[in-house]
Each structure stands twice: as C-alpha cells, then as structure tokens.
GROMACS .gro file of C-alpha atoms in nm:
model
  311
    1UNK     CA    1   2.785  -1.818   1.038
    2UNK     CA    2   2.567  -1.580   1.209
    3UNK     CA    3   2.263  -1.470   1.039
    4UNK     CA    4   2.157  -1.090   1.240
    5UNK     CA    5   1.840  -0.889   1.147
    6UNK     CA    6   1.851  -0.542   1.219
    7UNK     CA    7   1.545  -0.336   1.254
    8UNK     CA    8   1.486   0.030   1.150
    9UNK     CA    9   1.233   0.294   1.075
   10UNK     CA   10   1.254   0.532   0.814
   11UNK     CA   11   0.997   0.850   0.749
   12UNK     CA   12   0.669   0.717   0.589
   13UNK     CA   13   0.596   0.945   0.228
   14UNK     CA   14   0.204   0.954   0.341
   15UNK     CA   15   0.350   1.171   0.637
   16UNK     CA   16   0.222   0.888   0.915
   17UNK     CA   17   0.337   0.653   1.140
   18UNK     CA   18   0.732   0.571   1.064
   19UNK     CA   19   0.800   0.287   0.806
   20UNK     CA   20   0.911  -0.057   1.026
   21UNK     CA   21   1.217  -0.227   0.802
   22UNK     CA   22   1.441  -0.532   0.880
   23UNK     CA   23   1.772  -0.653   0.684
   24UNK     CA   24   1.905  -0.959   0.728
   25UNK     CA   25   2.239  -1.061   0.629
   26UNK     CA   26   2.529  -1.323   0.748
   27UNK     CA   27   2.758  -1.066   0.966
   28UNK     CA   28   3.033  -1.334   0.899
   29UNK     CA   29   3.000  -1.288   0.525
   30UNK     CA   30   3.285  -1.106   0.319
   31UNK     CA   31   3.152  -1.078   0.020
   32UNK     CA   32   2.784  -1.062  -0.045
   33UNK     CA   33   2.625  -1.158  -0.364
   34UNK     CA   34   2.359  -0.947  -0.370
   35UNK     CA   35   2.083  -0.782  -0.243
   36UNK     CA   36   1.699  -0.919  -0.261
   37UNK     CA   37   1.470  -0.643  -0.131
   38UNK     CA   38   1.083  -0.856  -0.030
   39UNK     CA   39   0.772  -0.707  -0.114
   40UNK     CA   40   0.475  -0.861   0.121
   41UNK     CA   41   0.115  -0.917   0.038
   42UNK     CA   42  -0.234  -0.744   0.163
   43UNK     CA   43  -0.295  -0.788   0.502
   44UNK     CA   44  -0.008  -0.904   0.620
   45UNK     CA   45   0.389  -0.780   0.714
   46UNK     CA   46   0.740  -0.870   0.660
   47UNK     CA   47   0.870  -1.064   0.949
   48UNK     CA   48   0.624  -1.359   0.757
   49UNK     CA   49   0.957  -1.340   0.558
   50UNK     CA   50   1.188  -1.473   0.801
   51UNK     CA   51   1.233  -1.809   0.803
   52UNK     CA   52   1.302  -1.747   0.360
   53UNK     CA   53   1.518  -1.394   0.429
   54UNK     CA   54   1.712  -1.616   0.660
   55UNK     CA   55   1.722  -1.896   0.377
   56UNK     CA   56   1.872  -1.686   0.134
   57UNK     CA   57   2.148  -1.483   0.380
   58UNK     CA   58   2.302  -1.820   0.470
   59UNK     CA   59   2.361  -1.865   0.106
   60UNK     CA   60   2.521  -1.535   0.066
   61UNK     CA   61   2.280  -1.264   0.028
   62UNK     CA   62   2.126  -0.956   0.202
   63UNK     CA   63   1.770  -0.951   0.258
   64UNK     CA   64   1.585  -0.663   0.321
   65UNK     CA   65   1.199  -0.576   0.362
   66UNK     CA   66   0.979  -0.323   0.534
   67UNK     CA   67   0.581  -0.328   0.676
   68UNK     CA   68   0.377  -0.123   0.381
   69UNK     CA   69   0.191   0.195   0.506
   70UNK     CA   70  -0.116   0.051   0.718
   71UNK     CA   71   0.013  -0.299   0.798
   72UNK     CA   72   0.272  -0.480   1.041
   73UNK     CA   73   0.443  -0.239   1.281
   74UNK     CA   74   0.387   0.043   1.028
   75UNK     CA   75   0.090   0.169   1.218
   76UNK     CA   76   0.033   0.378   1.539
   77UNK     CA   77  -0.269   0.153   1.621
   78UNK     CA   78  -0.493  -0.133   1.499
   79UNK     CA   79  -0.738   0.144   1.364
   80UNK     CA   80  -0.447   0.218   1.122
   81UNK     CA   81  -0.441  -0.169   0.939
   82UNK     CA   82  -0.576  -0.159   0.588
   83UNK     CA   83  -0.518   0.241   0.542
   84UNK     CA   84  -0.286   0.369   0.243
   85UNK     CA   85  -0.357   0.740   0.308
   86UNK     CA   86  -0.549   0.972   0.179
   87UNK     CA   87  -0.509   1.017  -0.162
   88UNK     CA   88  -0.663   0.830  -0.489
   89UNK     CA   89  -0.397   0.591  -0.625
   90UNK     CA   90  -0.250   0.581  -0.267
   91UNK     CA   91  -0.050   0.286  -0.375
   92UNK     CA   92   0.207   0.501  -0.446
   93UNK     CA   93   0.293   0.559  -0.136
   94UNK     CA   94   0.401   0.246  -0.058
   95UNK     CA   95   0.573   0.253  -0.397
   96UNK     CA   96   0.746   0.567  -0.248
   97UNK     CA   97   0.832   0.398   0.074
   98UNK     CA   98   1.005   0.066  -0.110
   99UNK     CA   99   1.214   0.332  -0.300
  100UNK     CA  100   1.321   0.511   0.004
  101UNK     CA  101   1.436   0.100   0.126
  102UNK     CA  102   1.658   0.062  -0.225
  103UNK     CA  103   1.821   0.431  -0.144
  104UNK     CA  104   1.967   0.348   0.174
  105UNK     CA  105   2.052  -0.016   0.058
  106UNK     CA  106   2.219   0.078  -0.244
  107UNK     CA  107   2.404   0.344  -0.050
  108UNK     CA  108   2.516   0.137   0.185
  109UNK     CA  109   2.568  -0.214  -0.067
  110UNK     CA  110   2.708  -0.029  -0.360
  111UNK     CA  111   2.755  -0.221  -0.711
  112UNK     CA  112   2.645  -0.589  -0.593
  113UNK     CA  113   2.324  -0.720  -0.759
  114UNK     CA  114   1.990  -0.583  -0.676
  115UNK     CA  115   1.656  -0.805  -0.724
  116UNK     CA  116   1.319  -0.768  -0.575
  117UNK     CA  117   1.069  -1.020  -0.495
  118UNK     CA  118   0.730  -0.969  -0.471
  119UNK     CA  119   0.435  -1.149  -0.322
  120UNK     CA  120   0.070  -1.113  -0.424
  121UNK     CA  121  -0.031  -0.758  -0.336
  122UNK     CA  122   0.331  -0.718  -0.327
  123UNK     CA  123   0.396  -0.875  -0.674
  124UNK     CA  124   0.151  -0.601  -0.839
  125UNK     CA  125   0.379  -0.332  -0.661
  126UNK     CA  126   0.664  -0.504  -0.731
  127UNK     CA  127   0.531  -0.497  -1.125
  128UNK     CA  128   0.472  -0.125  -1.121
  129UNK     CA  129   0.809  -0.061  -0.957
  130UNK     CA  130   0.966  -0.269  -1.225
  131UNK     CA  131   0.807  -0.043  -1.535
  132UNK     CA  132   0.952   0.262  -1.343
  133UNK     CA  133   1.268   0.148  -1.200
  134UNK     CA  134   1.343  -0.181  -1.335
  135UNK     CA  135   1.630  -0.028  -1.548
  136UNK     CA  136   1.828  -0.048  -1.209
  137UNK     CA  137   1.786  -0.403  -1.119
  138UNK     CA  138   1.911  -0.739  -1.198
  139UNK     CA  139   1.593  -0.907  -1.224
  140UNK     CA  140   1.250  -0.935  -1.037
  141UNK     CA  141   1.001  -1.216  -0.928
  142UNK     CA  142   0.635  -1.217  -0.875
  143UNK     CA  143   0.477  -1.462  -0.685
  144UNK     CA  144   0.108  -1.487  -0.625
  145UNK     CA  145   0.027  -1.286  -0.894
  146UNK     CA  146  -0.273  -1.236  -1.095
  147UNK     CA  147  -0.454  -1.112  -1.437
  148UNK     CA  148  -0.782  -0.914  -1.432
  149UNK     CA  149  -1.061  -1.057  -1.319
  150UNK     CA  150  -1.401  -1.049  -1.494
  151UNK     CA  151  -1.545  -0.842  -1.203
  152UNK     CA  152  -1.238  -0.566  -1.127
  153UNK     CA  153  -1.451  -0.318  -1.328
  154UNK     CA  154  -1.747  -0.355  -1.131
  155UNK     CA  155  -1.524  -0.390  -0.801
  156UNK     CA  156  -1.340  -0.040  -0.892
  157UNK     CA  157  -1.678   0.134  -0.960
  158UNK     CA  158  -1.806  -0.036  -0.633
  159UNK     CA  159  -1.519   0.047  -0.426
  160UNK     CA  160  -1.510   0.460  -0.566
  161UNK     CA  161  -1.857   0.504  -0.498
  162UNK     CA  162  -1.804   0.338  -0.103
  163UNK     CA  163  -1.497   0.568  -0.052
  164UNK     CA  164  -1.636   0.860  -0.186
  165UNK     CA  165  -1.942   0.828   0.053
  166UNK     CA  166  -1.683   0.658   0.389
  167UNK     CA  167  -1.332   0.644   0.248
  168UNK     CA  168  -1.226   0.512   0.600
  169UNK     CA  169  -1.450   0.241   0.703
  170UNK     CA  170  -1.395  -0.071   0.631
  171UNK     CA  171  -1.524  -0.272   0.329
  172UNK     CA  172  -1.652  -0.565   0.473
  173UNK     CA  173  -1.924  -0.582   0.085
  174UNK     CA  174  -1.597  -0.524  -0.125
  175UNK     CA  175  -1.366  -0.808   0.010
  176UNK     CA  176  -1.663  -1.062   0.028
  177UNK     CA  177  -1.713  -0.964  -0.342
  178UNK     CA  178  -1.384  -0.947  -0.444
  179UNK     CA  179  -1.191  -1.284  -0.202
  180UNK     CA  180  -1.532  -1.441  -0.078
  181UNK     CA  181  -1.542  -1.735  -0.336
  182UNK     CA  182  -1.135  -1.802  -0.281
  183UNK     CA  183  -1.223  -2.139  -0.067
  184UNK     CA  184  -1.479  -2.283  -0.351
  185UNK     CA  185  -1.228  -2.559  -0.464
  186UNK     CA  186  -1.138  -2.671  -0.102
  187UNK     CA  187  -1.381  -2.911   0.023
  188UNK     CA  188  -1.211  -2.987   0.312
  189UNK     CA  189  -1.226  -2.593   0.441
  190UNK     CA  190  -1.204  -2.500   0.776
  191UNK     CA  191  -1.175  -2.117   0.790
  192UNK     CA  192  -1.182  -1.890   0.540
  193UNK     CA  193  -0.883  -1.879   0.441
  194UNK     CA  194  -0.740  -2.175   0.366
  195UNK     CA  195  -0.677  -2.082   0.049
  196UNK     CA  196  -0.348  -1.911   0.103
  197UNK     CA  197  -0.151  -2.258   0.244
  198UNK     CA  198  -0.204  -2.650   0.239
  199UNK     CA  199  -0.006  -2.597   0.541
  200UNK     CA  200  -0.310  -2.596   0.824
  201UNK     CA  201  -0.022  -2.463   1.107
  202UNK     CA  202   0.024  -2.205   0.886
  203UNK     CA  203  -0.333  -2.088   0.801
  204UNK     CA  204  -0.417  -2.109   1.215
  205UNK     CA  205  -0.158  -1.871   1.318
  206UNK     CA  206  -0.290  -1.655   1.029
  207UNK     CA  207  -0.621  -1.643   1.161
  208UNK     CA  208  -0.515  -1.627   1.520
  209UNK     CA  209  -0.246  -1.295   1.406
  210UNK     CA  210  -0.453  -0.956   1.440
  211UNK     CA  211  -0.208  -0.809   1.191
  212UNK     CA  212  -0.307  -1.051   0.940
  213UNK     CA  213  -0.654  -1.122   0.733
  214UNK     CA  214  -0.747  -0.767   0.859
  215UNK     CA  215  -1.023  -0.566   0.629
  216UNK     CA  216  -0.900  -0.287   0.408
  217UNK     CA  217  -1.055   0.090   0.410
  218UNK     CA  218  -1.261   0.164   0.122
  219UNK     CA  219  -1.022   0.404   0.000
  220UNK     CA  220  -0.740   0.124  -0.011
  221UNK     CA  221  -0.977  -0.166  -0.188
  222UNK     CA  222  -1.007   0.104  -0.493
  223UNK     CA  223  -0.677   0.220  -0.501
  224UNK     CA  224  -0.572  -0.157  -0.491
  225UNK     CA  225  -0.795  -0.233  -0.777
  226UNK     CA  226  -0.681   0.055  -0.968
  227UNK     CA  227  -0.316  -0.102  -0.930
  228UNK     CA  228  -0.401  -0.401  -1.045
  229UNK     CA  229  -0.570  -0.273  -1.332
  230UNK     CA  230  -0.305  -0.010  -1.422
  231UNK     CA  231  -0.047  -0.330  -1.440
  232UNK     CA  232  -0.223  -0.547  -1.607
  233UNK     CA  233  -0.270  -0.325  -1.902
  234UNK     CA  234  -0.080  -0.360  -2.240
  235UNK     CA  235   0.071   0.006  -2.132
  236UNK     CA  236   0.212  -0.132  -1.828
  237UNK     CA  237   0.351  -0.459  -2.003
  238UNK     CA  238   0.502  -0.240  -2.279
  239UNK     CA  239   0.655  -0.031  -2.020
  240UNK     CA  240   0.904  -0.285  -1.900
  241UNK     CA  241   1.231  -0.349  -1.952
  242UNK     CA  242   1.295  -0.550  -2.204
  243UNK     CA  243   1.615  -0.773  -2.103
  244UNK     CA  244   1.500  -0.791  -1.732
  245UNK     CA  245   1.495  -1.113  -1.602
  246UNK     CA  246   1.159  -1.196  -1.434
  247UNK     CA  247   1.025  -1.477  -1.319
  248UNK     CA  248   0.642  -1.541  -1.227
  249UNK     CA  249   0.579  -1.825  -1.027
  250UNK     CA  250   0.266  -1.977  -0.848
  251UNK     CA  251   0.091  -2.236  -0.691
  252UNK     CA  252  -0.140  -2.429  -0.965
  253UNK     CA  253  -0.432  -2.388  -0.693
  254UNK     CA  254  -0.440  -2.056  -0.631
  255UNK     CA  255  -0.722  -1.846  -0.650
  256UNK     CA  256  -0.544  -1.516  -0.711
  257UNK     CA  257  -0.351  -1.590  -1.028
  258UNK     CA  258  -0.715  -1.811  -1.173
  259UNK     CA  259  -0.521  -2.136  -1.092
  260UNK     CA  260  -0.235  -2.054  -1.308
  261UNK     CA  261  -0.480  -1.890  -1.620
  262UNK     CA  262  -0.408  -1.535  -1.483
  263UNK     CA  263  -0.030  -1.628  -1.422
  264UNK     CA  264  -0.031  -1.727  -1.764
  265UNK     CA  265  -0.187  -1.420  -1.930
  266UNK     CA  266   0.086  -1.227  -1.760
  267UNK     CA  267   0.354  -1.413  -1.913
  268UNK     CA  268   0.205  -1.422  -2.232
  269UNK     CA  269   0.123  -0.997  -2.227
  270UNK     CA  270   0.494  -0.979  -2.114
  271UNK     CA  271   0.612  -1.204  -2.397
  272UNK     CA  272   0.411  -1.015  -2.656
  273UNK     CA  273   0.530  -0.716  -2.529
  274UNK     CA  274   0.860  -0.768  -2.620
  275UNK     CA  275   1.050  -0.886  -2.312
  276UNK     CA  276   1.259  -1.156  -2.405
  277UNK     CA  277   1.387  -1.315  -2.039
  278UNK     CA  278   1.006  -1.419  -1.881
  279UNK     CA  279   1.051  -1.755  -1.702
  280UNK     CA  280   0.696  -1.891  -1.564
  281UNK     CA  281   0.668  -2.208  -1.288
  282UNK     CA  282   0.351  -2.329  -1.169
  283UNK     CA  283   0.371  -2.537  -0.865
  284UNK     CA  284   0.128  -2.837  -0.867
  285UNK     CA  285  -0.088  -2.838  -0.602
  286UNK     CA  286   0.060  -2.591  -0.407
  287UNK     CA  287  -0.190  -2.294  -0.292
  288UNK     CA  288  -0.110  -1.925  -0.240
  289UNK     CA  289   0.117  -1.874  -0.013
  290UNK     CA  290   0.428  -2.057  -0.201
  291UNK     CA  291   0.671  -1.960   0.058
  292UNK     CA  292   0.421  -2.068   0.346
  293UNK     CA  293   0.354  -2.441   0.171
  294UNK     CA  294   0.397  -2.766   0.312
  295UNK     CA  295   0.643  -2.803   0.010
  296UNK     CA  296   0.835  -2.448   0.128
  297UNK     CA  297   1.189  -2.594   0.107
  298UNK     CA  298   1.152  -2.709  -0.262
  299UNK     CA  299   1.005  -2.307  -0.356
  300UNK     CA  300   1.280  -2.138  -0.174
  301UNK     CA  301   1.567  -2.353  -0.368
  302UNK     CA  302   1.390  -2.290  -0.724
  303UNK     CA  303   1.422  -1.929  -0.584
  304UNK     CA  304   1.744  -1.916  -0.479
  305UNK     CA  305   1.879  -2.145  -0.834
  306UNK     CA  306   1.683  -1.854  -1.032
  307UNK     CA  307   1.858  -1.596  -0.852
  308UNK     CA  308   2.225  -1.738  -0.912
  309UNK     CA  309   2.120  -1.798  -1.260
  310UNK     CA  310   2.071  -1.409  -1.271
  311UNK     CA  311   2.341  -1.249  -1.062
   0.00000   0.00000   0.00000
C-alpha cells in the first residue's frame, strides 16, 4: 500500500492567485470506494488534513481538498491571507472554487460515491453547498459547526460599516468581538487559542504557523457573517435535501457550536425542516478542532464507520 498525494492548481473564480489542491489516494488500490472532498476552516489550509486524508485512503478512499481563496498556498503573498475578493457575499467564491474541485474529480472518478466534509468555516460552506448541490452527493458532515450567535447582527452591521470605510485592512475590533471570549472556560490557557485542541503540540505549531490564526479583511469578516447567517436560516434548512445523509458532529467544549447548544439547534432546524437522515455526536470533552484532539484516532473511526454506513 502506497498512499501518494498529488498537488495541483486550478484557475481561482475571484480571478487571483491559482487555487493550491491535493488528492490523496492508495495508488495500489483497484477499486475505490469513494470520494470525500475536505472543506478547511478560517485561517487555516488543507495540508492540516493530512494525517486524516491519509487515514481514510488506506481504508479505500480518495481524498481530495484545496487552500480557499486567501489562505494556505492560495495566495501570491502573506498580504493576501484573510482576503475573499472583492465582492459582497465573496464567499461564493470559494463556493465556486470547491465546485470547480468536484468537476475534475467526478470527471476523472466517475459513478463511485461522493461525500464532503466540512470543518468550521468550512462546515458553513460545506452547508450552503449542500442546499445547492447536495442532490449530487451521498451524504455530507459538518464538524465544528455553529448556530447564530446573539451578537452576529451587531457583528454584520459592525463589519459592513468597517469595509465600507477600509474593506482591506484587517479587523483586528471584529475578531476580538466576535472569537475574543473563545478561551473563557479554559482556566488553564496559555495562548489564545487554546480553544481549538486539548492537544497543547497541536495549538503551538498553530501559533508558531504564519498561515494559521491570521486576521481576516473587513470585507471577509462580513461576508463570513453573512454566510453564517444565510445558513442558519429556516430558508436555508428548508432548502436541503431531504434524504441526504448528514451528520453534525462536535466537541462538547467548543466555543463555536455554544458547547454543543448551537450544534443542537442545527439538528433540530434540520429535523423540523423535514430531513429525515440527521445524525448528531457530541464528543465529551473534546474542543474544536475534533480531528486535531488528543482523542483524534477515536473521531476519525466514527468518521470513517459513518461513511461506510452511507456509501
């Protein structure tokens, strides 16, 4: 067995710097069982993914994943980090960009099972794609995802008003408001974001990775508040599929999903929406970075079980 990634770069729909991708699959493998495309978070990129992509193409799948628009390798230069492009609701670019990744995967991987797995900021894109695409898939996860909070109105109007007056500077006032109380329940915090891992190693190499933690534009804060608001709507949940399997699944302390309240008002919209195949896991005392935890072995094989119950 002889798990290869290949890396490739693929026109960017914001018309900058070329998209950075990666696939990984078991080149000894004769018949694959599917295809999971990953979806990464803010402030962060896709070879974070490896060690799971790797996981999952020794048991038979392909794995495939690309930087979004203003992160990872998807830049030209560190100015770059944190921008969408220029455009309100400039999420959709990077909804454009995972849809140019299923095109050439599902040309060349024709009829084998196609899921997508999304983490935090990628779960919410993951959740949009799902309402316009999801017809095509075989089911979806979202991990690290969230509800609204009580101050996404007030961040939105905050956020418009900053990027109409410097859409490209950085909004140091928004992400204090919006992530700034994340470390409250950790008394034993030693940076500020320890909140995404009980796995220290992991949150120093974070902090010590200039493509990671990195401040968003103005522009991108509101246009990622407007996604999150746009999917958390009754709309959006009404919108979905109804026999797509999904699964939302989280760690019970993380700050993003409320410690599992959020989470749960997902699964409960989704549910009342009509969509009859929601599964929901909350991982006890696991933080927000599930597939970064101490307890990372145990996530990826409830992943991998829900993905074989699906294919």
């Amino acid at each position: 067995m002889e798990i290869t990634r290949f890396e490739l770069e693929f026109p960017a729909s914001n018309g900058g710097h070329d998209i950075f991708a990666c696939i990984w699959r078991d080149t000894d493998c004769k018949h694959y069982k599917g295809i999971v495309q990953l979806v990464h978070g803010m402030a962060e990129y896709i070879l974070r993914y490896e060690e799971f992509a790797k996981y999952l193409a020794r048991k038979g799948y392909i794995v495939c994943g690309n930087d979004h628009a203003g992160h990872g390798l998807s830049v030209e230069n560190k100015s770059d980090l944190g921008y969408f492009g220029k455009r309100e609701n400039s999420w959709q670019y990077l909804i454009d960009d995972m849809n140019y990744l299923e095109g050439m995967m599902r040309l060349e991987y024709d009829e084998i099972p196609y899921f997508m797995v999304g983490h935090s900021m990628g779960s919410f894109l993951t959740r949009e794609y799902m309402a316009l695409y999801g017809d095509k898939f075989d089911g979806a996860i979202f991990i690290g995802t969230g509800y609204v909070n009580p101050l996404l109105d007030f961040g939105i109007s905050l956020a418009k008003y900053k990027a109409h007056k410097n859409p490209k500077q950085r909004g140091e006032l928004i992400d204090k408001i919006a992530f700034g109380a994340f470390n409250k329940k950790i008394d034993t915090a030693n940076t500020k974001f320890d909140w995404i891992s009980t796995d220290s190693k992991i949150v120093e190499k974070y902090v010590n990775d200039e493509k990671c933690g990195f401040l968003f534009t103005n522009e991108a804060y509101r246009d990622l508040f407007l996604l999150i608001k746009k999917v958390n709507s009754v709309k959006w949940a009404k919108s979905m599929p109804r026999n797509l399997p999904m699964l939302l699944i989280s760690g019970s302390d993380d700050p993003v999903g409320d410690f599992g309240k959020g989470v749960r008002k997902v699964y409960e919209m989704l549910k009342k929406a009509g969509c009859i195949n929601v599964d929901i896991k909350l991982l006890h005392g696991v933080r927000h970075e599930i597939l970064n935890d101490i307890k990372r072995e145990k996530v990826y094989a409830i992943l991998y079980n829900w993905l074989e119950k699906n294919i």
